[in-house]
Short mmCIF file of C-alpha atoms in Angstrom, two decimals:
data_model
loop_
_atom_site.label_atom_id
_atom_site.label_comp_id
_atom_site.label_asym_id
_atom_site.label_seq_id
_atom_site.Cartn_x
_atom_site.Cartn_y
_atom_site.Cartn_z
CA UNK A 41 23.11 0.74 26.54
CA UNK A 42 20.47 0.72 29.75
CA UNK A 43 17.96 2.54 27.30
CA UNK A 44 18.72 -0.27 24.29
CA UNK A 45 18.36 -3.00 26.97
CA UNK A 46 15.18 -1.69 27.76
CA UNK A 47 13.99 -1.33 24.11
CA UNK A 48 14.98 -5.04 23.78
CA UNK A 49 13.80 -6.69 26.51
CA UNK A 50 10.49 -7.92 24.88
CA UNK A 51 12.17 -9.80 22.17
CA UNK A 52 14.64 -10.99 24.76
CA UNK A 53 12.07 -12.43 26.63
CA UNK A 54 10.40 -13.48 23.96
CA UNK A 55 13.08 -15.16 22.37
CA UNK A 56 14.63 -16.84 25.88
CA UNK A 57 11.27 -18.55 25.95
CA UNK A 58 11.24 -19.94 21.96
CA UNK A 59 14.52 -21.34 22.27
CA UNK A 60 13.41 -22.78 25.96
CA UNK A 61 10.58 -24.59 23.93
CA UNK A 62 13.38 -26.59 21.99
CA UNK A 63 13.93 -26.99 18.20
CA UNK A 64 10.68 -27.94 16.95
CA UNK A 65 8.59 -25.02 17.92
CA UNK A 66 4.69 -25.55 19.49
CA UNK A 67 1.65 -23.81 17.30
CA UNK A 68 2.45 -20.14 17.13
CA UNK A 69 -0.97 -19.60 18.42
CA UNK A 70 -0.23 -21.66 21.15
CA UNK A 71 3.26 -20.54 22.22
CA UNK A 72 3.20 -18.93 26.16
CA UNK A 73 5.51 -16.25 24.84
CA UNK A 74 2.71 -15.29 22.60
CA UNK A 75 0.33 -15.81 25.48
CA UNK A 76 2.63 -13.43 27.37
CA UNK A 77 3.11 -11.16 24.82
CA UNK A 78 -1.17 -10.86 24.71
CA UNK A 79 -1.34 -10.47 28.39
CA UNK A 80 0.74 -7.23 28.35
CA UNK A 81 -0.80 -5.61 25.48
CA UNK A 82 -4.31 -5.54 27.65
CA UNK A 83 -4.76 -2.05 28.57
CA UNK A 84 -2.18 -0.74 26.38
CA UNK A 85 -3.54 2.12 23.82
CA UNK A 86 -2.31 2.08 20.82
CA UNK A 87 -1.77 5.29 18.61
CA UNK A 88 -2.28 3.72 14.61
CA UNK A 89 -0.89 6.09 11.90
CA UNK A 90 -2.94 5.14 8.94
CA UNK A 91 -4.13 7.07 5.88
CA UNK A 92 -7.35 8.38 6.28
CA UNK A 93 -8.58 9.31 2.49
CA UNK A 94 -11.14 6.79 1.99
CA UNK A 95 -14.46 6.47 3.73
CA UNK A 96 -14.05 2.36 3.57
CA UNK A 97 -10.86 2.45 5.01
CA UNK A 98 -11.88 4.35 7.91
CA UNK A 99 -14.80 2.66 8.14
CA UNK A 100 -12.65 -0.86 8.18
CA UNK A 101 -10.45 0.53 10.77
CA UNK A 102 -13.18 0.99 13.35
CA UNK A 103 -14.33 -2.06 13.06
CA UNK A 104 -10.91 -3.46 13.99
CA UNK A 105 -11.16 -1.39 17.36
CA UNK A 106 -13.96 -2.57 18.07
CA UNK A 107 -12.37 -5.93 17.70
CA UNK A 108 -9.01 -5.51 19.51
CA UNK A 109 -11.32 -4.09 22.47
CA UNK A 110 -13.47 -6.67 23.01
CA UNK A 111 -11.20 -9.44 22.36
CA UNK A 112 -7.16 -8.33 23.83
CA UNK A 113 -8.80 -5.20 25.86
CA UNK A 114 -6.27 -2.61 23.55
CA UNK A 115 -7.20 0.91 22.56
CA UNK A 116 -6.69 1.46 19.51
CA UNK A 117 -7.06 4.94 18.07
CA UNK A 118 -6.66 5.51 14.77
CA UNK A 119 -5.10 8.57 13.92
CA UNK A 120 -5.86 9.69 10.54
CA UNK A 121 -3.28 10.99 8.36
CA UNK A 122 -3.36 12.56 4.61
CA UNK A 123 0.53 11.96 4.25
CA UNK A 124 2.40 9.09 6.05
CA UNK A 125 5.72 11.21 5.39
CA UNK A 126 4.76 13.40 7.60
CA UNK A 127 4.21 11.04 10.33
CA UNK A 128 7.91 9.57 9.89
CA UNK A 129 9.14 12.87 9.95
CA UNK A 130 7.71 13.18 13.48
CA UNK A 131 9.12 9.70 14.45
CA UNK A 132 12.25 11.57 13.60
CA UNK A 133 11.92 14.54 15.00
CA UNK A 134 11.40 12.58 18.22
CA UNK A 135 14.33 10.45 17.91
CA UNK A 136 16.47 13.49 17.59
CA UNK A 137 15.00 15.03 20.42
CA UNK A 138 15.91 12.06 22.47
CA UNK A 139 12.60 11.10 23.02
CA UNK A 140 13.55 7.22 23.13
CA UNK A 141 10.35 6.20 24.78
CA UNK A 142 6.49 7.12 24.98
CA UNK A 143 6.84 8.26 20.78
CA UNK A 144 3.51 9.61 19.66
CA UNK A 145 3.12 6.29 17.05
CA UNK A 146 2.58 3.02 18.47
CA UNK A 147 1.84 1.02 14.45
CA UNK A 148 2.22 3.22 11.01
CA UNK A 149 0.33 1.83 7.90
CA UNK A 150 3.55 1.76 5.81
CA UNK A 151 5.70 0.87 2.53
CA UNK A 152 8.00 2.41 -0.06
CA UNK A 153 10.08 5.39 0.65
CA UNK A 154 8.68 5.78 3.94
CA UNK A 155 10.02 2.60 4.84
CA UNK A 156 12.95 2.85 3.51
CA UNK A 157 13.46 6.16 5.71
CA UNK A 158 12.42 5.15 8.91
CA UNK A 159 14.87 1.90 8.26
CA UNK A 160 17.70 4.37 7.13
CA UNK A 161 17.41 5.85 10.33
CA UNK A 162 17.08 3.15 12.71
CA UNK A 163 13.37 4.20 13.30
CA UNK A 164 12.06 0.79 13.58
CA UNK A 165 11.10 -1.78 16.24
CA UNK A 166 11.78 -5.36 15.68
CA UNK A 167 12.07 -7.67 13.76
CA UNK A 168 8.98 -8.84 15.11
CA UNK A 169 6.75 -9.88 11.84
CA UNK A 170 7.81 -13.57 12.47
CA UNK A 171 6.72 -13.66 15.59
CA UNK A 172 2.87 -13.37 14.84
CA UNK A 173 1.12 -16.41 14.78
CA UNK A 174 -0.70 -15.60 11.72
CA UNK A 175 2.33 -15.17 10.00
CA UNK A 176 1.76 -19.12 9.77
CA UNK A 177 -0.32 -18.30 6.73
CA UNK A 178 2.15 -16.05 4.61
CA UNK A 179 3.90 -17.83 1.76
CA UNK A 180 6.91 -15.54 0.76
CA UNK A 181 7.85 -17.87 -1.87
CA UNK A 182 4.31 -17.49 -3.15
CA UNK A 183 3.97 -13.60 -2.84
CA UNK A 184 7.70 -12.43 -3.23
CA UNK A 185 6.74 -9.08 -2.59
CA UNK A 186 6.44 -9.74 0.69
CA UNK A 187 10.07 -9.72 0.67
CA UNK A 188 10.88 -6.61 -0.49
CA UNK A 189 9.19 -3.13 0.16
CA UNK A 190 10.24 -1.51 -3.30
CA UNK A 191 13.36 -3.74 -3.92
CA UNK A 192 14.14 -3.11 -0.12
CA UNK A 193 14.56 -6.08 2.19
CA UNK A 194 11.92 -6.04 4.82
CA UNK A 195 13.64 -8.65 6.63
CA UNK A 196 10.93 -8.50 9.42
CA UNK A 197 10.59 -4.93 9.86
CA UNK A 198 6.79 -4.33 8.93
CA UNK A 199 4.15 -6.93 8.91
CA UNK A 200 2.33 -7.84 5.44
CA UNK A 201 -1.18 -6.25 5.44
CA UNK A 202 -2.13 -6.00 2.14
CA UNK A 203 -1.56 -6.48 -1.74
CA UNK A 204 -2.34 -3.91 -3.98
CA UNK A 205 -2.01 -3.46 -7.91
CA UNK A 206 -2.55 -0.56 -9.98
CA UNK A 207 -5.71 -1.09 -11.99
CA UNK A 208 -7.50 1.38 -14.64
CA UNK A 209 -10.72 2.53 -14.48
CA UNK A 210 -13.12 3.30 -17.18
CA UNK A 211 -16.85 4.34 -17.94
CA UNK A 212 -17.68 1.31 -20.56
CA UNK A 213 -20.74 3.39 -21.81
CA UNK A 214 -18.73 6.19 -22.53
CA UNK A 215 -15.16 4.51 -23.36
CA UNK A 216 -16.10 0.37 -24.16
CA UNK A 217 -12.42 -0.41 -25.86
CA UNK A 218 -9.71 1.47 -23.38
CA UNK A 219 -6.26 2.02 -24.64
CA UNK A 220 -3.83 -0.78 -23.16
CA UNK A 221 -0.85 0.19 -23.14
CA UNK A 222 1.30 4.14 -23.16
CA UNK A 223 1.22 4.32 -26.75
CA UNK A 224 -1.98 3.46 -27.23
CA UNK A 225 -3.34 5.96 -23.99
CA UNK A 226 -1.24 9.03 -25.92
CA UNK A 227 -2.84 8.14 -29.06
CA UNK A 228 -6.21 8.05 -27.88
CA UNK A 229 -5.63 11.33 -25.46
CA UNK A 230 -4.57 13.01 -28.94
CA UNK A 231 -7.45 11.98 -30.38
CA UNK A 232 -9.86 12.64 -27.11
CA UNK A 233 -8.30 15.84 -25.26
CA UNK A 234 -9.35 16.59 -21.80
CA UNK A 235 -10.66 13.16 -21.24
CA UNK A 236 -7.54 11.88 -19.53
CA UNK A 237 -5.71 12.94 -16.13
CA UNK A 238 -3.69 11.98 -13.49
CA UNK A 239 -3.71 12.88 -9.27
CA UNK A 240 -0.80 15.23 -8.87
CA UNK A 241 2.99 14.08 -8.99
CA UNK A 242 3.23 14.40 -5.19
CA UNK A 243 0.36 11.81 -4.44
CA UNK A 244 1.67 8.27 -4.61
CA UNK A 245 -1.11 7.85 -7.29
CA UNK A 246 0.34 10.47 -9.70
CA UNK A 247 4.12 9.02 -9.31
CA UNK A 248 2.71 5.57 -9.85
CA UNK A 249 1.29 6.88 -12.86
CA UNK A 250 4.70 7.95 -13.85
CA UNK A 251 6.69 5.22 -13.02
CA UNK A 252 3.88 2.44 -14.75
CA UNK A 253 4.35 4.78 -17.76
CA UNK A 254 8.53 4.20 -17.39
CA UNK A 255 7.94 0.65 -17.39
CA UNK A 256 6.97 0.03 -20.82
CA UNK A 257 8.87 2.76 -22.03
CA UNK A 258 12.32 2.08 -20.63
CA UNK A 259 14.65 -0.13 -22.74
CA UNK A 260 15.86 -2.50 -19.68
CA UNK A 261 13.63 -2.80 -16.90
CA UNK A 262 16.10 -4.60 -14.79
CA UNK A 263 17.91 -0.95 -14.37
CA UNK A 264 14.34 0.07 -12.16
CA UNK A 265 15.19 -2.48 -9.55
CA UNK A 266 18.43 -0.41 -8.56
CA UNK A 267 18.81 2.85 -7.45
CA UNK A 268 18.34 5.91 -9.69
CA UNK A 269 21.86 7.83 -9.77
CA UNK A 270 22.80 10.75 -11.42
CA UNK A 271 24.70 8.86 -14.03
CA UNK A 272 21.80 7.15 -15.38
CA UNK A 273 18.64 9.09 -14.84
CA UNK A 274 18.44 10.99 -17.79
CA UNK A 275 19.07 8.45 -20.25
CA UNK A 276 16.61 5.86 -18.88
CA UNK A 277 13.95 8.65 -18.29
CA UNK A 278 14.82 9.95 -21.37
CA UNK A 279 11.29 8.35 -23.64
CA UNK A 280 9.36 8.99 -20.19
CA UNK A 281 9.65 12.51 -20.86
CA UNK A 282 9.52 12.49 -24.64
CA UNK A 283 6.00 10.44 -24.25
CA UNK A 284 4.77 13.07 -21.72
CA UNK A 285 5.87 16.18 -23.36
CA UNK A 286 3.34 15.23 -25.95
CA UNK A 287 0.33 13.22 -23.68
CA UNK A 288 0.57 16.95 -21.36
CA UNK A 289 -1.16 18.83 -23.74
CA UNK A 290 -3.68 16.69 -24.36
CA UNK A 291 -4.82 16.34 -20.67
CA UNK A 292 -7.56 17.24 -18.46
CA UNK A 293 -7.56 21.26 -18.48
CA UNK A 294 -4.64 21.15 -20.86
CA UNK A 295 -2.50 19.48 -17.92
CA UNK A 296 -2.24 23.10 -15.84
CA UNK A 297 -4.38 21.52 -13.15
CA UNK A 298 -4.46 18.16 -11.47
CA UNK A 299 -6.97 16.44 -9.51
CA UNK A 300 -5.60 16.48 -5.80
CA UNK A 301 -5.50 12.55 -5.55
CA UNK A 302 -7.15 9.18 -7.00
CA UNK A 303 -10.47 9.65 -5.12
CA UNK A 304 -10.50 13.64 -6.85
CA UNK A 305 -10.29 11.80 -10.20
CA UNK A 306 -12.82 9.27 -9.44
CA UNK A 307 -14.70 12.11 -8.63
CA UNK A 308 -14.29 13.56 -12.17
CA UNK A 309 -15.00 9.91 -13.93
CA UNK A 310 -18.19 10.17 -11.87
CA UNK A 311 -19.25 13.25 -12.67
CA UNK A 312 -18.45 12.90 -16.65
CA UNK A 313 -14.79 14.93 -16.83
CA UNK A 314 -13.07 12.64 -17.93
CA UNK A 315 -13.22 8.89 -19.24
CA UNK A 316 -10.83 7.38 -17.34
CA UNK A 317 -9.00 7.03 -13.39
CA UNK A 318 -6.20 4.77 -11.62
CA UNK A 319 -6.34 2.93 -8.56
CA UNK A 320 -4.47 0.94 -6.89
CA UNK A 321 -6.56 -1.70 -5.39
CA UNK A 322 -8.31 -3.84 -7.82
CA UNK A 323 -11.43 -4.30 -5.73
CA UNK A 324 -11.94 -0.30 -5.53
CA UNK A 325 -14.19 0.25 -7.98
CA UNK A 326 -16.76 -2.44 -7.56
CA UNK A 327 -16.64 -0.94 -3.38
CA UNK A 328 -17.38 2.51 -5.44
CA UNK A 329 -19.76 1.37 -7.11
CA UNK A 330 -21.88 -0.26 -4.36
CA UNK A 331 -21.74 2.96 -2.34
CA UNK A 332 -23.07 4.74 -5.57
CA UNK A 333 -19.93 6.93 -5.45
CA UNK A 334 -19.46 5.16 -9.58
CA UNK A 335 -22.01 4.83 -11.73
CA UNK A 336 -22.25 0.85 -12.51
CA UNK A 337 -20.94 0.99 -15.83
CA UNK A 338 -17.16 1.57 -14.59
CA UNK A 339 -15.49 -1.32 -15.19
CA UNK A 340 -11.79 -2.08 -14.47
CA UNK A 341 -8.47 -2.89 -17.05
CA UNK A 342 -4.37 -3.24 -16.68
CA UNK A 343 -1.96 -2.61 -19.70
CA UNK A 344 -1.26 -5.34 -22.11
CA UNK A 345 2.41 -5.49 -20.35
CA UNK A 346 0.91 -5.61 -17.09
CA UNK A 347 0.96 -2.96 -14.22
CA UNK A 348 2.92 -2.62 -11.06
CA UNK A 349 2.16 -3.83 -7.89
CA UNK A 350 3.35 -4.33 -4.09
CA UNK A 351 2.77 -5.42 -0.50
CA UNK A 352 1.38 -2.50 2.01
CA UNK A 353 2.40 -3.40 5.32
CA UNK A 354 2.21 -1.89 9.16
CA UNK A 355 5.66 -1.54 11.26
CA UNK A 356 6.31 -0.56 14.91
CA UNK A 357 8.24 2.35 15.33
CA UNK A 358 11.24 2.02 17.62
CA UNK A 359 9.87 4.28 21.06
CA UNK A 360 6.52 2.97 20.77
CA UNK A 361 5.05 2.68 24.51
CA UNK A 362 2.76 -0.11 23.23
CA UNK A 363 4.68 -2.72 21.30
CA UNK A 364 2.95 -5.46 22.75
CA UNK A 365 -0.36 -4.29 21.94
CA UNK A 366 0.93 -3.00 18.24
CA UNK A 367 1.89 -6.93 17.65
CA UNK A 368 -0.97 -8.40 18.61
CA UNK A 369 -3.41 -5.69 16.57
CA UNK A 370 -0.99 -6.77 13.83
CA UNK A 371 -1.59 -10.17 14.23
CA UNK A 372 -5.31 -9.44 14.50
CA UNK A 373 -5.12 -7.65 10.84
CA UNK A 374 -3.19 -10.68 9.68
CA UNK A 375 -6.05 -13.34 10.79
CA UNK A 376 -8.15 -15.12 8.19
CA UNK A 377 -11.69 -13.56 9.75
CA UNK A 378 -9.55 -9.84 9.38
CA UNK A 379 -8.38 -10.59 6.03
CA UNK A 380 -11.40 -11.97 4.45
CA UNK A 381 -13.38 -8.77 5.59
CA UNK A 382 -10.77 -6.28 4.08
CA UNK A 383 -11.28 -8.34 0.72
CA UNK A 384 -14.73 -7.88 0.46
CA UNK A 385 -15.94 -5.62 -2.26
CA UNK A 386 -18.91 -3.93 -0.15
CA UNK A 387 -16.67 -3.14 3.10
CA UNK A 388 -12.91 -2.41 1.27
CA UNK A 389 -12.21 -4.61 -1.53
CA UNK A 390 -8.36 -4.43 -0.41
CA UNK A 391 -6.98 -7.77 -1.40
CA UNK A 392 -5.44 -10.45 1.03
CA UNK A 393 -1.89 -11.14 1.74
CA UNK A 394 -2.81 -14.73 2.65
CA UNK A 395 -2.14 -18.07 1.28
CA UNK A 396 -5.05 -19.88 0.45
CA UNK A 397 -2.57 -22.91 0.20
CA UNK A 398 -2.39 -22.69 3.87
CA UNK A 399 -6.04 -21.95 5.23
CA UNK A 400 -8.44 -24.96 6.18
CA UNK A 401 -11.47 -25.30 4.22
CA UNK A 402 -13.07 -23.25 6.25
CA UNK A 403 -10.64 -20.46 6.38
CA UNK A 404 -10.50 -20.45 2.31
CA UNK A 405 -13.91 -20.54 2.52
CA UNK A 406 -14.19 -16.92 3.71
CA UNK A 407 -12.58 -15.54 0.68
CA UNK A 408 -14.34 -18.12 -1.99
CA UNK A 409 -17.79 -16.98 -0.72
CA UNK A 410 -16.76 -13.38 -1.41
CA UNK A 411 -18.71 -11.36 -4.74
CA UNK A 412 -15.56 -10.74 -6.82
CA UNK A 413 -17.79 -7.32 -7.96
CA UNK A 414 -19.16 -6.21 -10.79
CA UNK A 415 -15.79 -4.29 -11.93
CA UNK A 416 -13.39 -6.25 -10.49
CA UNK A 417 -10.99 -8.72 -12.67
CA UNK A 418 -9.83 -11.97 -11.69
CA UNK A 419 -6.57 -13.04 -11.15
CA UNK A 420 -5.92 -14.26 -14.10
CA UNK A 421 -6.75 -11.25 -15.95
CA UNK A 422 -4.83 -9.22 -13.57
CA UNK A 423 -1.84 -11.08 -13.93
CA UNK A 424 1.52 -11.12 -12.48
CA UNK A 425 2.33 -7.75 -10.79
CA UNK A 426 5.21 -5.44 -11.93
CA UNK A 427 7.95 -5.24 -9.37
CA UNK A 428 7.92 -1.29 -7.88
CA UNK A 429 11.31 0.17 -9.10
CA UNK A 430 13.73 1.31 -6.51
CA UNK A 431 12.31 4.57 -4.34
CA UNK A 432 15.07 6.79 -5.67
CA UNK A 433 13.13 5.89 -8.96
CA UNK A 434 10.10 8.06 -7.87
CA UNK A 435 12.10 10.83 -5.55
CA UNK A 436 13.47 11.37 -8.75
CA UNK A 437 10.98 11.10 -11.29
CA UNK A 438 8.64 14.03 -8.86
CA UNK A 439 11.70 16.41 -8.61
CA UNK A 440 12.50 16.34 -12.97
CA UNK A 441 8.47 16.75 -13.49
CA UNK A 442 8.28 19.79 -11.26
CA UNK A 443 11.24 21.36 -12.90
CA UNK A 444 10.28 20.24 -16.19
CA UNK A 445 6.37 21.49 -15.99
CA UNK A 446 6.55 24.12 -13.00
CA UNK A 447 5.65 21.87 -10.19
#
């Protein structure tokens, strides 16, 4: 209990002083508990678990430590990882070693199964995502998939960062009329062979690939929003693997090989392998194609029936040393000036979790004056996202296609 009451005592002190302020609360970015909150984080390092795959990501990252340094005094190193899984793992190993304070992750760049295992296991500080004052600008009702973190509550857990959607890419010289949806892709794979991949099954890329191809060939989608069993797997997978047992074949190098992840296979649409890659942030390519990593004729497409799409998000783990200084770097990534810079097509192209309903002019202003990029669609031609299916959904999905095709 002495160790819990120590884990808690920044929310209870944070909280003593909201309710002290009465009912109708002050500006969040106003509020002394905030102002209390950003006076202990000042010195504090903070350790940020974050994928490390892509040059503009890294490159975005830095520029936020140079931020929280100059403006909160905070440390922030960013520890790059290829697998986020393995960095829960080590929250967990720590947990189980009794390590209850001073863990070696202060902020994790999060979602999906990961989050759903470090919540399973009571890995998780907070809730503290309601507590940032730029959580003023967030309109759940607006973005619902804030909400959830594949169909599981976040209730506060992890802070919104970003909104991603899977997107298509293709060379218009070499492929101007793309197949739209899983029947048409097969068809045109049969008819092209070896112009068509996918990242491996392990990569989140490849298992999106699998579970966007589920989606329009499942009978009820509603069953993707609960968790896989044993009962029902089969059947609903059932024309996932009849589709596949036939596209295989016709893949990249006779699908025996695949490309590592979604920057290997941009790799290969560069270099003329293939026709076509995934990604899923709709501003990637145009970013790709202004660091001359894809040729300017790549252009950008999602299915006819639309493609799936989520909320990534950053969470605290529960023996963080620096949880003050992990909230306010969260709050800084939350922040109109933070946001606007991750949407731009020449630094990231990652797009914003933000309502413009709830900016001032000036604040919407940021994003309007932003080049949408040459390959980037709008939002109407992106359309509504595809809610991610339950993580069992994918857990599953990896485990029948490496006993199915050898792993």
């Amino acid at each position: 209990m002495r160790r819990l009451a120590r884990l808690l005592l920044p929310v209870l002190l944070l909280a003593a002083t909201v309710f002290a302020a009465g009912p109708t609360p002050a500006a969040p970015a106003e509020d002394a508990s905030w102002q209390a909150v950003v006076a202990r984080a000042k010195g504090q390092t903070v350790y940020w678990n974050a994928w490390a795959g892509s040059e503009a990501t890294n490159d975005y990252i830095d520029w936020v430590s140079r931020q929280v340094a100059e403006r909160y005094g905070i440390h922030l190193r960013h520890v790059k990882i290829s697998n986020t899984a393995e960095a829960v793992a080590r929250i967990l190993a720590e947990k189980s070693a009794g390590k209850m304070r001073g863990g070696s992750v202060d902020l994790i760049w999060i979602n999906g199964e990961n989050f759903l295992k470090m919540r399973e296991n009571g890995l998780l500080y907070g809730p503290f995502a309601d507590r940032l004052p730029n959580a003023k600008y967030l309109d759940y009702a607006e973005k619902p998939t804030m909400h959830f973190d594949f169909t599981v509550p976040v209730d506060g857990m992890e802070s919104p960062w970003g909104a991603a959607q899977v997107v298509f890419l293709n060379d218009s010289r070499r492929l101007p009329d793309p197949p739209r949806s899983m029947p048409e892709l097969l068809a045109w794979a049969k008819a092209h062979p070896g112009r068509f991949t996918h990242p491996q099954v392990r990569n989140f890329m490849g298992s999106t690939f699998l579970k966007q191809a589920l989606y329009e060939l499942v009978e009820d989608k509603s069953v993707l929003q609960k968790p896989a069993t044993s009962g029902n797997f089969a059947k609903v997978t059932a024309p996932l693997w009849a589709w596949y047992d036939q596209l295989r074949p016709n893949l990249w190098r006779q699908g025996r090989q695949f490309p590592e992840n979604a920057t290997a296979e941009d790799q290969l649409l560069a270099d003329g392998e293939v026709d076509m890659s995934l990604s899923f942030q709709p501003g990637e390519a145009s970013n790709l194609i202004q660091s001359g990593q894809l040729p300017d004729t790549v252009r950008t497409f999602v299915m006819r029936g639309g493609t799936i799409g989520n909320t990534h998000f950053v969470a605290i783990p529960f023996n963080s040393s620096a949880k003050e200084a992990a909230m306010v770097v969260a709050d800084f990534l939350l922040s109109p000036e933070a946001q606007a810079r991750k949407q731009d097509p020449r630094v990231w192209g990652d797009y914003t979790v933000l309502s413009m309903k709830k900016l001032s002019p000036e604040q919407r202003a940021l994003f309007t004056s932003l080049p949408r990029g040459v390959a980037t669609l709008s939002p109407e031609e992106l359309g509504t996202p595809l809610p991610e299916p339950h993580p069992s959904w994918m857990n599953m999905i990896v485990a029948e296609w490496e006993r199915r095709y050898g792993g």
